[in-house]
Short mmCIF file of C-alpha atoms and ligand atoms in Angstrom, two decimals:
data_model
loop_
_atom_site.label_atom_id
_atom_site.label_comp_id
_atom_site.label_asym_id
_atom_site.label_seq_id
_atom_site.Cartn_x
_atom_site.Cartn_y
_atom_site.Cartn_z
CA UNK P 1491 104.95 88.99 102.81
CA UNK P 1492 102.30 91.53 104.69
CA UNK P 1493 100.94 89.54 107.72
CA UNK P 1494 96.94 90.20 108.04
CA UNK P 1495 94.84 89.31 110.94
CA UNK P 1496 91.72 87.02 110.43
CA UNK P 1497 89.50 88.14 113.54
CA UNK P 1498 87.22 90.58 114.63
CA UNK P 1499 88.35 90.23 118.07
CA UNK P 1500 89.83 93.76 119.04
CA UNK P 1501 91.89 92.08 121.60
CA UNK P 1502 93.56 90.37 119.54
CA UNK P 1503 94.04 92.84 116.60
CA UNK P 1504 95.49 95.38 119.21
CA UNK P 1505 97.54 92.67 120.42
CA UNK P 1506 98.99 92.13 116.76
CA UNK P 1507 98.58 95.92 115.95
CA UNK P 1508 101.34 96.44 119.16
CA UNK P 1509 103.95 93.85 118.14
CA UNK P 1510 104.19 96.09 114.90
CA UNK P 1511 104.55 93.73 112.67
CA UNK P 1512 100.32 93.82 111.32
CA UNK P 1513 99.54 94.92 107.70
CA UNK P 1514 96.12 94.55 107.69
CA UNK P 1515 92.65 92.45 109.13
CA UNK P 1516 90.37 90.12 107.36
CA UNK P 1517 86.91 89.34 109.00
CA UNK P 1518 83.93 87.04 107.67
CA UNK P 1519 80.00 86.94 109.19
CA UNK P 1520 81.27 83.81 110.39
CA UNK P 1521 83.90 85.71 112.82
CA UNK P 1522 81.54 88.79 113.40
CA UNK P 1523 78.98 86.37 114.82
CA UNK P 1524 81.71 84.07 116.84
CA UNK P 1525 82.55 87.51 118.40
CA UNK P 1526 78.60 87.91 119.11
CA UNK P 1527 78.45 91.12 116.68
CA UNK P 1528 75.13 90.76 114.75
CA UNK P 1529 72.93 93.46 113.44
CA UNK P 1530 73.58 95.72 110.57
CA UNK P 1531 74.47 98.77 112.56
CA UNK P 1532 76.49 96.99 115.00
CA UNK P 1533 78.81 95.12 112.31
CA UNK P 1534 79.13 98.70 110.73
CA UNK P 1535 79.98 100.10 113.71
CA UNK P 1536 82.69 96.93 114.45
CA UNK P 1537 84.58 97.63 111.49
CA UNK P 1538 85.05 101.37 112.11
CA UNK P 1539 86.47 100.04 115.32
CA UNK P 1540 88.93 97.71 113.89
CA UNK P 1541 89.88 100.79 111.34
CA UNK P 1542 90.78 102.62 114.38
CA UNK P 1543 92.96 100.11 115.95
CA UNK P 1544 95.28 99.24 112.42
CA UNK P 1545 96.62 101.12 109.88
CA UNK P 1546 96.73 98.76 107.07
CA UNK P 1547 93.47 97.18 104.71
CA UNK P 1548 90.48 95.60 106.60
CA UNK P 1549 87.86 93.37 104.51
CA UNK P 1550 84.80 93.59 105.16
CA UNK P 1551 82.51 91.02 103.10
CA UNK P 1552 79.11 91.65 101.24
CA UNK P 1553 76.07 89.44 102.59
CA UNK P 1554 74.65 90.25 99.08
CA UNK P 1555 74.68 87.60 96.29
CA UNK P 1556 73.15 89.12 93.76
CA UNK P 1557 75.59 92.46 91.39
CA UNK P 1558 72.95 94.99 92.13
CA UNK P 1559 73.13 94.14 96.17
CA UNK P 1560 76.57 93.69 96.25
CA UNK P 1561 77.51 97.13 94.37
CA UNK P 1562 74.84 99.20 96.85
CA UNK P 1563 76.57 96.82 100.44
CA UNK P 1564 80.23 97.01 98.99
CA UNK P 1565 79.47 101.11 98.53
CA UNK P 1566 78.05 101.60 101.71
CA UNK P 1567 81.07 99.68 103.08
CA UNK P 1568 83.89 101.18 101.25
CA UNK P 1569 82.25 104.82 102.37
CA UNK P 1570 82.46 103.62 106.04
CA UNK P 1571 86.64 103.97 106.16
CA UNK P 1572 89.10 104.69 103.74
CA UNK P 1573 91.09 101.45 104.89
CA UNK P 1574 88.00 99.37 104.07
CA UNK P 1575 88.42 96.67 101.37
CA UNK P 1576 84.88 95.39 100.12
CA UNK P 1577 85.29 91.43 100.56
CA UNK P 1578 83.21 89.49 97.54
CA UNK P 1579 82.35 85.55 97.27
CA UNK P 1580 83.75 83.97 93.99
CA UNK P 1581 80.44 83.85 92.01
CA UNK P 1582 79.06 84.85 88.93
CA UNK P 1583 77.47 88.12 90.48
CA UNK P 1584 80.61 88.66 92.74
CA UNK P 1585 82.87 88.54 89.16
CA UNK P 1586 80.78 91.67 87.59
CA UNK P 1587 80.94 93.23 91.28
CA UNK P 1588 84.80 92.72 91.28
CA UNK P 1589 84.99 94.41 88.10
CA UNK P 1590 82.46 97.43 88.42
CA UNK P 1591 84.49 98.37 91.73
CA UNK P 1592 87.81 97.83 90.63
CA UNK P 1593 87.21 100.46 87.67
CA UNK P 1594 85.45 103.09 90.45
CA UNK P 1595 88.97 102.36 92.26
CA UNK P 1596 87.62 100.82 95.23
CA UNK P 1597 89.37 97.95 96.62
CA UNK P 1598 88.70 94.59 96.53
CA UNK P 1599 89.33 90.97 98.12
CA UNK P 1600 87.44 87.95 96.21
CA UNK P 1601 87.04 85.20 98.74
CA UNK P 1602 86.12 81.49 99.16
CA UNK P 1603 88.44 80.75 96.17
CA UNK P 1604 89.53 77.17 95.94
CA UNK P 1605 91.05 76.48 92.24
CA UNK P 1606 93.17 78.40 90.13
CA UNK P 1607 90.58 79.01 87.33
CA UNK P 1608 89.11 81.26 90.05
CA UNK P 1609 91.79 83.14 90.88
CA UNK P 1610 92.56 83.97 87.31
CA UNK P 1611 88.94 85.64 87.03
CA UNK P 1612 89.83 87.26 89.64
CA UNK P 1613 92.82 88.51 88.36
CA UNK P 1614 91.11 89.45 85.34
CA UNK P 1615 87.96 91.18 87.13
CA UNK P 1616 90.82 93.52 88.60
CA UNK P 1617 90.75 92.26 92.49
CA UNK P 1618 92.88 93.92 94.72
CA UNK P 1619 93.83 90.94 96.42
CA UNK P 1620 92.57 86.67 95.82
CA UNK P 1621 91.94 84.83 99.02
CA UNK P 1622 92.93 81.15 98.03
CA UNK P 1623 91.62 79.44 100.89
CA UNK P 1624 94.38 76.39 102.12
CA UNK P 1625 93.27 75.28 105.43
CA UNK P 1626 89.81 73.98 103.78
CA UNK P 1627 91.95 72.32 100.88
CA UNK P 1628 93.79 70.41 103.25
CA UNK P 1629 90.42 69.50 105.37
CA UNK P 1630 89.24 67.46 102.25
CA UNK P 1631 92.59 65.92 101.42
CA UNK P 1632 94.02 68.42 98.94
CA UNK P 1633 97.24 70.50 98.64
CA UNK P 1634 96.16 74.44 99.66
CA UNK P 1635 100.01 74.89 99.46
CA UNK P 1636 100.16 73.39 95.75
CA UNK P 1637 97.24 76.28 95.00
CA UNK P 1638 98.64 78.79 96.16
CA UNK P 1639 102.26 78.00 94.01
CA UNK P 1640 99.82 77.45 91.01
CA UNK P 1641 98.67 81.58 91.52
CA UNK P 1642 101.61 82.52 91.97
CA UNK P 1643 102.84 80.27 88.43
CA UNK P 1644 99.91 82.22 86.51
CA UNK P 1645 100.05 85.74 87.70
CA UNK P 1646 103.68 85.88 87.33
CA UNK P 1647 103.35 84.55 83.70
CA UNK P 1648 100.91 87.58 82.88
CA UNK P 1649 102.23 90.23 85.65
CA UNK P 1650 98.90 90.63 87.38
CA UNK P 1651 98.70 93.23 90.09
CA UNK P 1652 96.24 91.46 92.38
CA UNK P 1653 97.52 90.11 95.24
CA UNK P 1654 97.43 86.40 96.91
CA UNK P 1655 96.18 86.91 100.13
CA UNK P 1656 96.56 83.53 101.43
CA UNK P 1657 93.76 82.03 103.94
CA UNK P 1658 92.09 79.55 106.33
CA UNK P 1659 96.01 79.49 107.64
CA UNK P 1660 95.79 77.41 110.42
CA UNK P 1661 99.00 76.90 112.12
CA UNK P 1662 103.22 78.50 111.64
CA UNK P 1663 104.07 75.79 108.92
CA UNK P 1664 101.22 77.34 106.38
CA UNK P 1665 102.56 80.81 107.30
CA UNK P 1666 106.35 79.86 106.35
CA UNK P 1667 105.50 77.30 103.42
CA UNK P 1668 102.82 80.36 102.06
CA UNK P 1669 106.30 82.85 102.21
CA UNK P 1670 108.15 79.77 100.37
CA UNK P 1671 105.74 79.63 97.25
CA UNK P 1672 105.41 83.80 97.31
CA UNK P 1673 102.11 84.49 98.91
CA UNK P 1674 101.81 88.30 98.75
CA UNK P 1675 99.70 87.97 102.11
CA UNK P 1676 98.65 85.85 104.67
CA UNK P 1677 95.72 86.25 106.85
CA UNK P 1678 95.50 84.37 110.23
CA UNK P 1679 94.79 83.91 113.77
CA UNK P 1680 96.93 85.56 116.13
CA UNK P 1681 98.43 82.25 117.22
CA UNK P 1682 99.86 81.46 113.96
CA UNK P 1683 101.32 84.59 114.04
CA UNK P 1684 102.86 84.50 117.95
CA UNK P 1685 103.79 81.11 117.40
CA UNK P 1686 106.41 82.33 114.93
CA UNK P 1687 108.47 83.07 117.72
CA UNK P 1688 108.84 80.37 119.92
CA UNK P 1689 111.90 78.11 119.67
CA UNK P 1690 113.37 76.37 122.85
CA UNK P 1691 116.76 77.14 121.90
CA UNK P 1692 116.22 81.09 122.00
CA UNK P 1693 114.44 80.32 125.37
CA UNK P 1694 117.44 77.96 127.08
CA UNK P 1695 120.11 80.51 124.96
CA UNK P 1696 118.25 83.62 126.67
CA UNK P 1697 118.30 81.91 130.48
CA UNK P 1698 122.62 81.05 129.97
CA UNK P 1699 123.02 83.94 128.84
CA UNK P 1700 121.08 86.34 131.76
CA UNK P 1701 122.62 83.68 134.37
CA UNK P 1702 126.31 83.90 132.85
CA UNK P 1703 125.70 87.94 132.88
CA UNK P 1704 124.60 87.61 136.86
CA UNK P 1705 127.57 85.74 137.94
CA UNK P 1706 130.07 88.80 137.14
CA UNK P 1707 127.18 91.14 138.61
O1 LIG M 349 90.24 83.93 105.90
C1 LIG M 349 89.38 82.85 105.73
C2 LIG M 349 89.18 82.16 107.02
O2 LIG M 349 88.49 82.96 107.92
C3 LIG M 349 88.62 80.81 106.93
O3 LIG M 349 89.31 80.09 107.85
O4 LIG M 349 89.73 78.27 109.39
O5 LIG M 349 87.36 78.89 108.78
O6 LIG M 349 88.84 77.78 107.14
P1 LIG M 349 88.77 78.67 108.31
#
């Protein structure tokens, strides 16, 4: 499973970026603007910068809501960095964008997907990668896990090539459970993905084992 980054905090992504183990960055206008980046020329600018940190994809979403907008943003995106993945909202519009991009071979990442229907339009629109979004299942009492096994159930059946980038991961148990049910990807903060490592056990093992190597030194 490749392990994404969902921030546009360049901290952070370098911190990822260093542990080796990052395949990629998501972003939203929601995390642009948490990290105070507003402006056209300044987002622009931001993802350039977060191309220069990683080596893997990095979406980069369309404000656009109507085909027409959405093909001249995702263009002017995807021309910005050859690592740039054009990021498009599950809607009508978005569908015909998904499409008219996938056959110019530019990639793409549908978001705000919540049902399987979804993700098999998608599928069939030719997205790079589906970004079934768990975290906000769970919020209002349904299983983001059971959504993600469903994708997986449907583009196995047909061998679809777009990926399930799993999202709105919120803690370690939603990255393991998403590598359970076969999530291509997951995208997430960088404390879901440092968390991974903690165990008490390796912590108490490690100390016995660096006092048991002083005593003979
Ligand atoms: O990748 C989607 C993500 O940014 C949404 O996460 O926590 O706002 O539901 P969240």
């Amino acid at each position: 499973m490749k392990f994404f980054i969902d921030t546009a905090n360049l901290d952070q992504i370098r911190e990822a970026q260093e542990l080796g183990v990052l395949d990629g960055v998501t972003t939203n206008p929601s995390l642009m603007a948490k990290e105070g980046i507003t402006g056209r020329n300044n987002i622009l600018k931001h993802y350039v910068d977060i191309c220069n940190i990683v080596d893997g994809d990095v979406s980069a979403e369309v404000i656009a809501t109507t085909f027409d907008e959405m093909v001249k943003e995702g263009e002017e995106l995807a021309e910005l960095h050859d690592q740039i993945v054009v990021k498009i909202p599950m809607i009508k519009d978005g569908v015909k964008a998904l499409k008219y991009f996938s056959d110019k071979g530019i990639k793409t990442n549908c978001t705000l997907v919540f049902s399987a229907g979804q993700a098999l339009l998608a599928a069939k629109a030719g997205a790079t990668y589906v970004s079934p979004f768990i975290g906000r299942l769970d919020d209002i009492s349904t299983d983001g896990l059971n959504l993600i096994a469903e994708i997986r159930h449907i583009y196995d059946n047909y061998a679809f090539e777009t990926q399930i980038l799993a999202a709105s991961i919120r803690h370690t148990m939603h990255v393991i459970d998403c590598a359970k049910v076969g999530a291509d990807v997951m995208t997430s903060g960088l404390s879901s993905i440092t968390g991974l490592l903690k165990h008490p056990l390796t912590d108490s093992g490690l100390e016995k084992f660096l006092a048991d190597y002083n005593k003979g030194n």
